[in-house]
Backbone as CSV, one residue per row, in Angstrom:
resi,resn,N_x,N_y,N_z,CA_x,CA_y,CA_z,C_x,C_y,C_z
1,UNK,81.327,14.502,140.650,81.236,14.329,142.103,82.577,14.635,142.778
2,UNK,83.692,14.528,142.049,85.293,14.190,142.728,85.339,15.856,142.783
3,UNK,85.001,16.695,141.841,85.675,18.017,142.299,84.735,18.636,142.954
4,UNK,83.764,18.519,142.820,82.325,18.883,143.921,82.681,18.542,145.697
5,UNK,83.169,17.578,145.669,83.754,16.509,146.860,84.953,17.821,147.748
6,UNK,85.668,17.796,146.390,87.623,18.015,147.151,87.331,19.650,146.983
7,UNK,86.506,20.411,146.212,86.100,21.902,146.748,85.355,21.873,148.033
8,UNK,84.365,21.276,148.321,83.768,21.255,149.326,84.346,20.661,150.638
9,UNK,85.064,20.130,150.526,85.936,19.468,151.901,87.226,20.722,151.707
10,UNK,88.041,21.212,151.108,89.217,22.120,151.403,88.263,23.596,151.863
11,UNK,87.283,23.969,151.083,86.609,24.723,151.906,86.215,24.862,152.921
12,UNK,85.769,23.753,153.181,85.057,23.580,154.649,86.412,23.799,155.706
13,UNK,87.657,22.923,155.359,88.006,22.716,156.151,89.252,24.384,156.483
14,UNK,89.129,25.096,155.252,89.600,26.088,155.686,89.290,26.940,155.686
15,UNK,87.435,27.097,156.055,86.388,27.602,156.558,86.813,27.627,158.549
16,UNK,86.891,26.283,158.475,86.787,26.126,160.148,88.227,26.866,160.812
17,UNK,89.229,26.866,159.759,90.581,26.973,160.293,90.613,28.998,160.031
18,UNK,89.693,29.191,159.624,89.809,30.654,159.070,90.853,30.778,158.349
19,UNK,90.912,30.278,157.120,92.317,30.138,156.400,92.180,31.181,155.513
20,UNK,92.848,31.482,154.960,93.285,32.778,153.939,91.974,33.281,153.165
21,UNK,92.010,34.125,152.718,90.533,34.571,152.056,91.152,33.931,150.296
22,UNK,92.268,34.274,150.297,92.990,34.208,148.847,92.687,32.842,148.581
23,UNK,92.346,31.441,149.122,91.809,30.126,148.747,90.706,30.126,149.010
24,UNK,90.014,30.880,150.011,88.351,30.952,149.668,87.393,31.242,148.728
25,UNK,88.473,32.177,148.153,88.103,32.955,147.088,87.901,31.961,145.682
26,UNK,88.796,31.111,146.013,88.943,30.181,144.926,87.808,28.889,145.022
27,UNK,87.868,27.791,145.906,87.203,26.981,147.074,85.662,27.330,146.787
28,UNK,85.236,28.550,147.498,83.990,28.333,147.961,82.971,29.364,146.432
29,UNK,84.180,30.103,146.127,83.178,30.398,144.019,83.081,29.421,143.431
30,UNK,83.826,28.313,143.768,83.853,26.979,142.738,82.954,25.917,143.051
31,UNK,82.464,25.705,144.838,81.425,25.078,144.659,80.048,24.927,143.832
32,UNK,79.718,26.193,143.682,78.295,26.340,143.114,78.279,25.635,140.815
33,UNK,79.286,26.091,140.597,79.744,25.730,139.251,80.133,24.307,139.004
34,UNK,80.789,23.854,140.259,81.380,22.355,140.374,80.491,21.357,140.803
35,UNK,79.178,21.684,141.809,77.618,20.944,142.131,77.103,20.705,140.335
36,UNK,76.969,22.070,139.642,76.525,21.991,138.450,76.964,21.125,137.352
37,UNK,78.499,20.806,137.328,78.980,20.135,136.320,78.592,18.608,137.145
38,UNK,78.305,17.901,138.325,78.299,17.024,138.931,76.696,16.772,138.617
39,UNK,75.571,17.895,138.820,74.007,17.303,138.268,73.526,18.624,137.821
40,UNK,73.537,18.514,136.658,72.684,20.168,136.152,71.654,20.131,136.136
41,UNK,71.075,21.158,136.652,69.570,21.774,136.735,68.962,21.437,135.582
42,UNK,67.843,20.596,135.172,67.480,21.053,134.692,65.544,21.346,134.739
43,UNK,65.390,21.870,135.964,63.953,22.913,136.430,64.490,23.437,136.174
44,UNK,63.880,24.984,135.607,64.581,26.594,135.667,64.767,26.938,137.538
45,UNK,63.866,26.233,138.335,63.300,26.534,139.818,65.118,26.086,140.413
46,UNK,65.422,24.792,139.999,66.503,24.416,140.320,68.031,25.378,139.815
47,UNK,67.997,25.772,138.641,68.301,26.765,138.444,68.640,28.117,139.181
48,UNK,67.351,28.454,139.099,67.429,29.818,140.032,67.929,29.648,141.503
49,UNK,68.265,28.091,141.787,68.523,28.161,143.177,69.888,27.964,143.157
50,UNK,70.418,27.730,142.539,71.923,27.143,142.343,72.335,28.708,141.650
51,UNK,71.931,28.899,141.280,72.756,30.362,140.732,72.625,31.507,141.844
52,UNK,71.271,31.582,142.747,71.254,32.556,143.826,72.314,31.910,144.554
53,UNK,72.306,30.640,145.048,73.215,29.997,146.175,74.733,30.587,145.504
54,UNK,75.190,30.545,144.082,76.573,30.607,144.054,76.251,32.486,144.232
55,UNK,75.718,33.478,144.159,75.837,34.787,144.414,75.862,35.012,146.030
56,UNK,75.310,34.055,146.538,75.121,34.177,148.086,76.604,33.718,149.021
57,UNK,77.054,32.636,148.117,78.495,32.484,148.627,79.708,33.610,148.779
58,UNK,79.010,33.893,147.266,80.069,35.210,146.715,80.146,36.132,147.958
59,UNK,79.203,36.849,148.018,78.850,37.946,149.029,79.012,37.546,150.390
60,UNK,78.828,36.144,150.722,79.441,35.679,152.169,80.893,35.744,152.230
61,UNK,81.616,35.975,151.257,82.899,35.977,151.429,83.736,37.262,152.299
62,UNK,82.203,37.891,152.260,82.786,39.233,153.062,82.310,38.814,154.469
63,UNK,82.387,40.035,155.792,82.482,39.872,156.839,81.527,41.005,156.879
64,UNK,81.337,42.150,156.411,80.362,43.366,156.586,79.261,42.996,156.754
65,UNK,78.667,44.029,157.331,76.469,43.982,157.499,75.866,43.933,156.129
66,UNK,76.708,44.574,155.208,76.468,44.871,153.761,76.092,43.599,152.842
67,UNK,77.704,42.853,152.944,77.628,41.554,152.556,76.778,40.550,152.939
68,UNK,76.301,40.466,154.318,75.559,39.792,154.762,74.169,39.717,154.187
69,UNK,73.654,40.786,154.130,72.372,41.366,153.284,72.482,40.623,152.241
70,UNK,73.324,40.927,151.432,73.531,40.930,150.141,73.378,39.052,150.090
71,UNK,74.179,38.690,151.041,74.084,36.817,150.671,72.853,36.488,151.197
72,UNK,71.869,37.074,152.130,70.834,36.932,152.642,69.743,37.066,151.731
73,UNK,69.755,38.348,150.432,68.701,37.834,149.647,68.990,37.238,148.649
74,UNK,70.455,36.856,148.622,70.760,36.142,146.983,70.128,34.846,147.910
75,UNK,70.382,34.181,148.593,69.759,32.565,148.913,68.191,32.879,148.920
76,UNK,67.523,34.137,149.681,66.456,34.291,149.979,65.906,33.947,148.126
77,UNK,66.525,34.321,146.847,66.034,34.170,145.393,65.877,32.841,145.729
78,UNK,67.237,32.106,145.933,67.824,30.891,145.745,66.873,29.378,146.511
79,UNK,66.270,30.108,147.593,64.879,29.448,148.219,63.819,29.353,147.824
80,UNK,63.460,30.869,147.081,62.227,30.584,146.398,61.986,29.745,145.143
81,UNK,63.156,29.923,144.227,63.575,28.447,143.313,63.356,27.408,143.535
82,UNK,64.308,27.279,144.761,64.268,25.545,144.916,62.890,25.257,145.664
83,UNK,61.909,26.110,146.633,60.697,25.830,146.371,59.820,25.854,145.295
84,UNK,59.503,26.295,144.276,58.906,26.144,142.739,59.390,25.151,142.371
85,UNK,60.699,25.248,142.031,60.776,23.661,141.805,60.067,22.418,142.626
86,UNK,60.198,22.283,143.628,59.832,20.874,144.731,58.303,21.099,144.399
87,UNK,57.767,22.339,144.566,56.542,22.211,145.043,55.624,21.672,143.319
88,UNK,56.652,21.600,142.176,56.227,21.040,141.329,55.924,19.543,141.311
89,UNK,56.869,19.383,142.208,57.138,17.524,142.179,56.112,17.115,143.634
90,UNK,55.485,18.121,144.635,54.716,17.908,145.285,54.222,16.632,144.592
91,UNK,53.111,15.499,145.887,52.527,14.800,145.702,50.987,14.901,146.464
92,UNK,50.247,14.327,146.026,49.328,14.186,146.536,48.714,13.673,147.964
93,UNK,47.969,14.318,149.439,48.151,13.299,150.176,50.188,13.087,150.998
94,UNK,50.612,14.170,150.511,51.422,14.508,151.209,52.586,15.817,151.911
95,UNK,51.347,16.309,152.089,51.303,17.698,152.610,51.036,17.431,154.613
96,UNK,51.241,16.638,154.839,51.053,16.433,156.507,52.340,16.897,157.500
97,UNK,53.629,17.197,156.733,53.908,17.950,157.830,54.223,19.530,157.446
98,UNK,53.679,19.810,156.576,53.953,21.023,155.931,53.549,22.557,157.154
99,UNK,52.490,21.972,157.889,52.317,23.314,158.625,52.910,23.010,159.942
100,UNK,53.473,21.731,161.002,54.605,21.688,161.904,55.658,22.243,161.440
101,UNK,56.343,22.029,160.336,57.264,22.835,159.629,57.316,24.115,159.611
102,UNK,56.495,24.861,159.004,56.039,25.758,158.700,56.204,26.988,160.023
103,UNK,55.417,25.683,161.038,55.287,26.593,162.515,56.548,26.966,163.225
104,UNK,57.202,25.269,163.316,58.561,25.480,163.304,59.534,26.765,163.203
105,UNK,59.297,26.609,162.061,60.004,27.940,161.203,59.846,29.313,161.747
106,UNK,58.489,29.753,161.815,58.249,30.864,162.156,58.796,31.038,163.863
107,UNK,58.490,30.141,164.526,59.506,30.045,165.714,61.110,30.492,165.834
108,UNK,61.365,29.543,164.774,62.750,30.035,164.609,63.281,31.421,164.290
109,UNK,62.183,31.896,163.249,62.497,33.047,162.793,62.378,33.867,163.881
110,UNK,61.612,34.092,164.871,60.983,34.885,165.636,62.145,35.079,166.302
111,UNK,62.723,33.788,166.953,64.255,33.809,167.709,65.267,34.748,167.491
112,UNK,65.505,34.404,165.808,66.933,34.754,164.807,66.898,36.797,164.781
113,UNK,65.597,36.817,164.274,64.990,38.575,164.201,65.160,38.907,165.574
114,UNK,65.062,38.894,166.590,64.870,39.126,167.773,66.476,39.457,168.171
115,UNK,67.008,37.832,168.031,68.281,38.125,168.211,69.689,39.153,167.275
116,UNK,68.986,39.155,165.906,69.676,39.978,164.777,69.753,41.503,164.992
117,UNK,68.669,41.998,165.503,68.770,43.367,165.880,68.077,44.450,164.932
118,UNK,69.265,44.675,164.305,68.984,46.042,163.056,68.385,45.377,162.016
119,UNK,68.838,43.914,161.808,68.627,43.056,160.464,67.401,42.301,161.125
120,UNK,66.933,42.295,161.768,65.927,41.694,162.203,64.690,41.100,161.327
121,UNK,64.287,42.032,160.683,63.409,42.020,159.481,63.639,41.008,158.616
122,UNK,65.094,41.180,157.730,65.270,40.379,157.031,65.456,39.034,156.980
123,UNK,66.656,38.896,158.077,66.681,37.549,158.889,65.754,36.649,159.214
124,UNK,64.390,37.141,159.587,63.066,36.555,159.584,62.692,35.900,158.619
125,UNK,62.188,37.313,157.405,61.673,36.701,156.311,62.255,35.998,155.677
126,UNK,63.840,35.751,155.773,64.531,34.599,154.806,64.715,33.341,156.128
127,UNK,64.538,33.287,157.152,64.100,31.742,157.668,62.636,31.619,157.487
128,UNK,61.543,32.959,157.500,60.417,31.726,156.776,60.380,31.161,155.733
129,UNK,61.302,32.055,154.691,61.374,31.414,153.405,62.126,30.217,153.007
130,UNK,63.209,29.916,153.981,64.140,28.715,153.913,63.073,27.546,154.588
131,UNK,62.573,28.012,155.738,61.513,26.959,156.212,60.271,26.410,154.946
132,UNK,59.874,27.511,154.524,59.100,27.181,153.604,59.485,26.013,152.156
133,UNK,60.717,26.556,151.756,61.569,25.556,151.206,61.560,23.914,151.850
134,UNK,61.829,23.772,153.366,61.949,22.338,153.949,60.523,22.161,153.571
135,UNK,59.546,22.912,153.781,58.071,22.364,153.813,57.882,21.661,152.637
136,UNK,57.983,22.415,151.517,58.044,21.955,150.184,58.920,20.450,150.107
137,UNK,59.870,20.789,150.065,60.754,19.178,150.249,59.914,18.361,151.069
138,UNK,59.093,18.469,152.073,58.780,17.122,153.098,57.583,16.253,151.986
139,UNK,57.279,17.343,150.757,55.570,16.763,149.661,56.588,16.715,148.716
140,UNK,57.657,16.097,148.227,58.366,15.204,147.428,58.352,13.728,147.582
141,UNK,57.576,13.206,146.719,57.584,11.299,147.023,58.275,10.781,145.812
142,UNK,58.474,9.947,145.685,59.002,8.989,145.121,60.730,8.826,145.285
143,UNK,61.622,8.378,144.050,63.076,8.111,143.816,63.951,9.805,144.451
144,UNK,64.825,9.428,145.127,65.353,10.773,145.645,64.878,11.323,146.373
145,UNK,63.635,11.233,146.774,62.639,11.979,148.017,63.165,12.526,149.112
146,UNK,63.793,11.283,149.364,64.330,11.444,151.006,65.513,12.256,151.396
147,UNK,66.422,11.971,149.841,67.406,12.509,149.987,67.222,14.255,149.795
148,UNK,66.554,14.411,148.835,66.032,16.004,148.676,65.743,16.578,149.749
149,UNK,64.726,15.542,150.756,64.357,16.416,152.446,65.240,16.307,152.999
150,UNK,66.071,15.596,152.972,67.131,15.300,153.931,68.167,17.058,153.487
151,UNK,68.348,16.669,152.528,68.931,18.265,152.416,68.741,19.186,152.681
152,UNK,67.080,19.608,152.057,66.650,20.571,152.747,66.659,20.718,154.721
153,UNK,66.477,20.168,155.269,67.107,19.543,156.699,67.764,20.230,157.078
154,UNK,68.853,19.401,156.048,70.403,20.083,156.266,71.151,21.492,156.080
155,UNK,70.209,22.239,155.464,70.213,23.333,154.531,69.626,24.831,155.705
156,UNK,68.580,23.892,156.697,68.158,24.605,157.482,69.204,24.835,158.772
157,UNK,69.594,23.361,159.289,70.761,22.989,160.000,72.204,24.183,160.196
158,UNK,72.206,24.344,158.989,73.485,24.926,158.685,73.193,26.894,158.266
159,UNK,72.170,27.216,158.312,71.683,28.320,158.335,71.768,28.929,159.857
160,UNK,70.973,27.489,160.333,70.836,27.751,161.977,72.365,28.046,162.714
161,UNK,72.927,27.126,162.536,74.440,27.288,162.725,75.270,28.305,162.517
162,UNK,74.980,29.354,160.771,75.119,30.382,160.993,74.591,31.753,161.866
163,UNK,73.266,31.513,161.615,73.048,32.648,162.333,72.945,32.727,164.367
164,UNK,73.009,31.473,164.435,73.706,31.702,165.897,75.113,31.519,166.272
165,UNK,76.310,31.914,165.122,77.631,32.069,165.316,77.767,34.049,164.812
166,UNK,76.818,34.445,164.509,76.992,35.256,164.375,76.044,36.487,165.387
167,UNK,75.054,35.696,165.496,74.189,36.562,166.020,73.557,36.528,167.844
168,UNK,74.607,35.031,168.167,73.840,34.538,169.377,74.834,34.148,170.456
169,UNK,75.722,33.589,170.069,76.836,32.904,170.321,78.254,33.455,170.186
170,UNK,78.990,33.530,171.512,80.646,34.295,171.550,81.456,33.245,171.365
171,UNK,82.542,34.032,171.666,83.894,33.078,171.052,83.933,32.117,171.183
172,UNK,84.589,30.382,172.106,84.738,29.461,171.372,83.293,29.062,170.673
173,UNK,82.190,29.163,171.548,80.910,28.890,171.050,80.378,29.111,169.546
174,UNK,80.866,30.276,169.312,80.458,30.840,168.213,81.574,30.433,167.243
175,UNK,82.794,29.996,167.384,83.687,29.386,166.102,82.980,27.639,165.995
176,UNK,82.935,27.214,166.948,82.533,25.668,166.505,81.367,26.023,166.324
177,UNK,80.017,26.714,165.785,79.359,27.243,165.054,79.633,27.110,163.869
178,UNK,80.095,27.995,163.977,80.640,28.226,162.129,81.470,27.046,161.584
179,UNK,82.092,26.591,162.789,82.767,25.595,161.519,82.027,24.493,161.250
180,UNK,80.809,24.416,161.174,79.854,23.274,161.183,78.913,23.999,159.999
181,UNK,79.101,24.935,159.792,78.503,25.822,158.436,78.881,25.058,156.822
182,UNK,79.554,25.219,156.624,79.710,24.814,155.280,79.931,23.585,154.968
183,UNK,80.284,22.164,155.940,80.380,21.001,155.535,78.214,20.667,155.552
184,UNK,77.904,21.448,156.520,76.230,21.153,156.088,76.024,21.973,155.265
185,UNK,76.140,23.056,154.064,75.879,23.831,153.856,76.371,23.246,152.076
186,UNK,77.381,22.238,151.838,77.710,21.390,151.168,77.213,20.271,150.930
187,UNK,76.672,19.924,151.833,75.980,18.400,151.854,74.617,18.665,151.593
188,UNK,73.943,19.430,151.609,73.150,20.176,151.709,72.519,20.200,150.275
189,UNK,73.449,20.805,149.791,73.290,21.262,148.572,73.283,19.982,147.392
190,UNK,74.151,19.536,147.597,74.073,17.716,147.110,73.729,17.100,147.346
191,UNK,73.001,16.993,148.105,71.699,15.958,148.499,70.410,16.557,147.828
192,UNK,70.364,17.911,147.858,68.949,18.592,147.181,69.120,18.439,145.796
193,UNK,70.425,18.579,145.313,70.456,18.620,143.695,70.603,17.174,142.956
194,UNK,70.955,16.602,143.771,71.415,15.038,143.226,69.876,14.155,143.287
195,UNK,69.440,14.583,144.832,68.048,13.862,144.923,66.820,14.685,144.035
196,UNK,66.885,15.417,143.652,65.559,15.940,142.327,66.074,15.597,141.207
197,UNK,67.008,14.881,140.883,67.251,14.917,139.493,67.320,13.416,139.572
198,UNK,67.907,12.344,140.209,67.391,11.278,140.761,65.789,11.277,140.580
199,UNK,64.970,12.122,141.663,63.751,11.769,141.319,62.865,12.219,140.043
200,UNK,63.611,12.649,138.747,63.125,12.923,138.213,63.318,11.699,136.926
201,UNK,64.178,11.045,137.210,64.741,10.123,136.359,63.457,8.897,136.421
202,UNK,63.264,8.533,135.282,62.171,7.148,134.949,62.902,5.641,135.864
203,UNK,62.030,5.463,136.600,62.664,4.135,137.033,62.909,2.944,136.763
């Protein structure tokens, strides 16, 4: 938890400060490896999401249309994981907010594409797919439940945050944007991985 913690807070915080790429480089490759040594996967679904998420960081490290893509379908893998996974631990009888969600989502997406432009397309299909992800999390019951949706939440939160610092939102607007990116985008991630493995544990 302690180096999961102190990567994710020096990142964040020299995320917000636009601090050197040369400690980002270090910082934000190390979250995804340092979540892992703190609760390892063990769904393959969970897996595949933690390994797209650390390729998606990677490639966010750039600033290009290129890179962007590129971190856009490594999470877009990294969503469909961590849905297979959840939607394993689905419960019965709790699928009720799955299509407000759902609708939600496609709202959002409609926004993000609209506002994205050239990327329009893609941008879409990876907020229905991140939405689809929260949906999945809301039919998780038992130990960790809450905390798993709560992430997923947060996961959406901080997506949103990006793509209207990049795509919606000018200068100061668009930096206190972003700097609200990766402390949810961290918490996020540890709340989803800590709470499925929590709820997978015998009580």
């Amino acid at each position: 938890m302690k180096l999961y913690a102190v990567a994710a807070v020096v990142d964040s915080v020299m995320a917000a400060l636009r601090g050197t790429g040369s400690v980002r480089k270090v910082t934000k490759t190390a979250l995804m490896p340092a979540l892992a040594l703190t609760s390892p996967p063990h769904d393959p679904g969970m897996a595949v999401g933690l390994a797209g998420s650390w390729a998606g960081d990677v490639a966010l490290l750039g600033d290009s249309d290129r890179a962007f893509r590129t971190g856009l379908f490594s999470f877009l893998v990294a969503h469909v994981g961590y849905t297979a996974a959840l939607a394993r631990r689905s419960q019965p009888g709790s699928r009720g907010a799955v299509l407000p969600i759902v609708a939600a989502s496609a709202a959002g997406a409609a926004v993000f594409a609209r506002a994205a432009g050239p990327m329009g397309r893609p941008v879409g299909l990876y907020a229905l797919t991140l939405g689809t992800m929260v949906a999945a999390a809301s039919t998780v019951r038992g130990r960790g439940a809450r905390r798993v949706f709560g992430g997923a939440a947060l996961f959406a939160v901080s997506d949103a945050l990006l793509g209207a610092s990049r795509f919606v939102l000018k200068g100061r607007a668009a930096r206190v944007a972003s700097a609200g990116v990766m402390p949810t985008y961290a918490a996020a991630q540890w709340l989803i991985h800590t709470g499925f493995e929590q709820e997978g544990d015998p009580a």
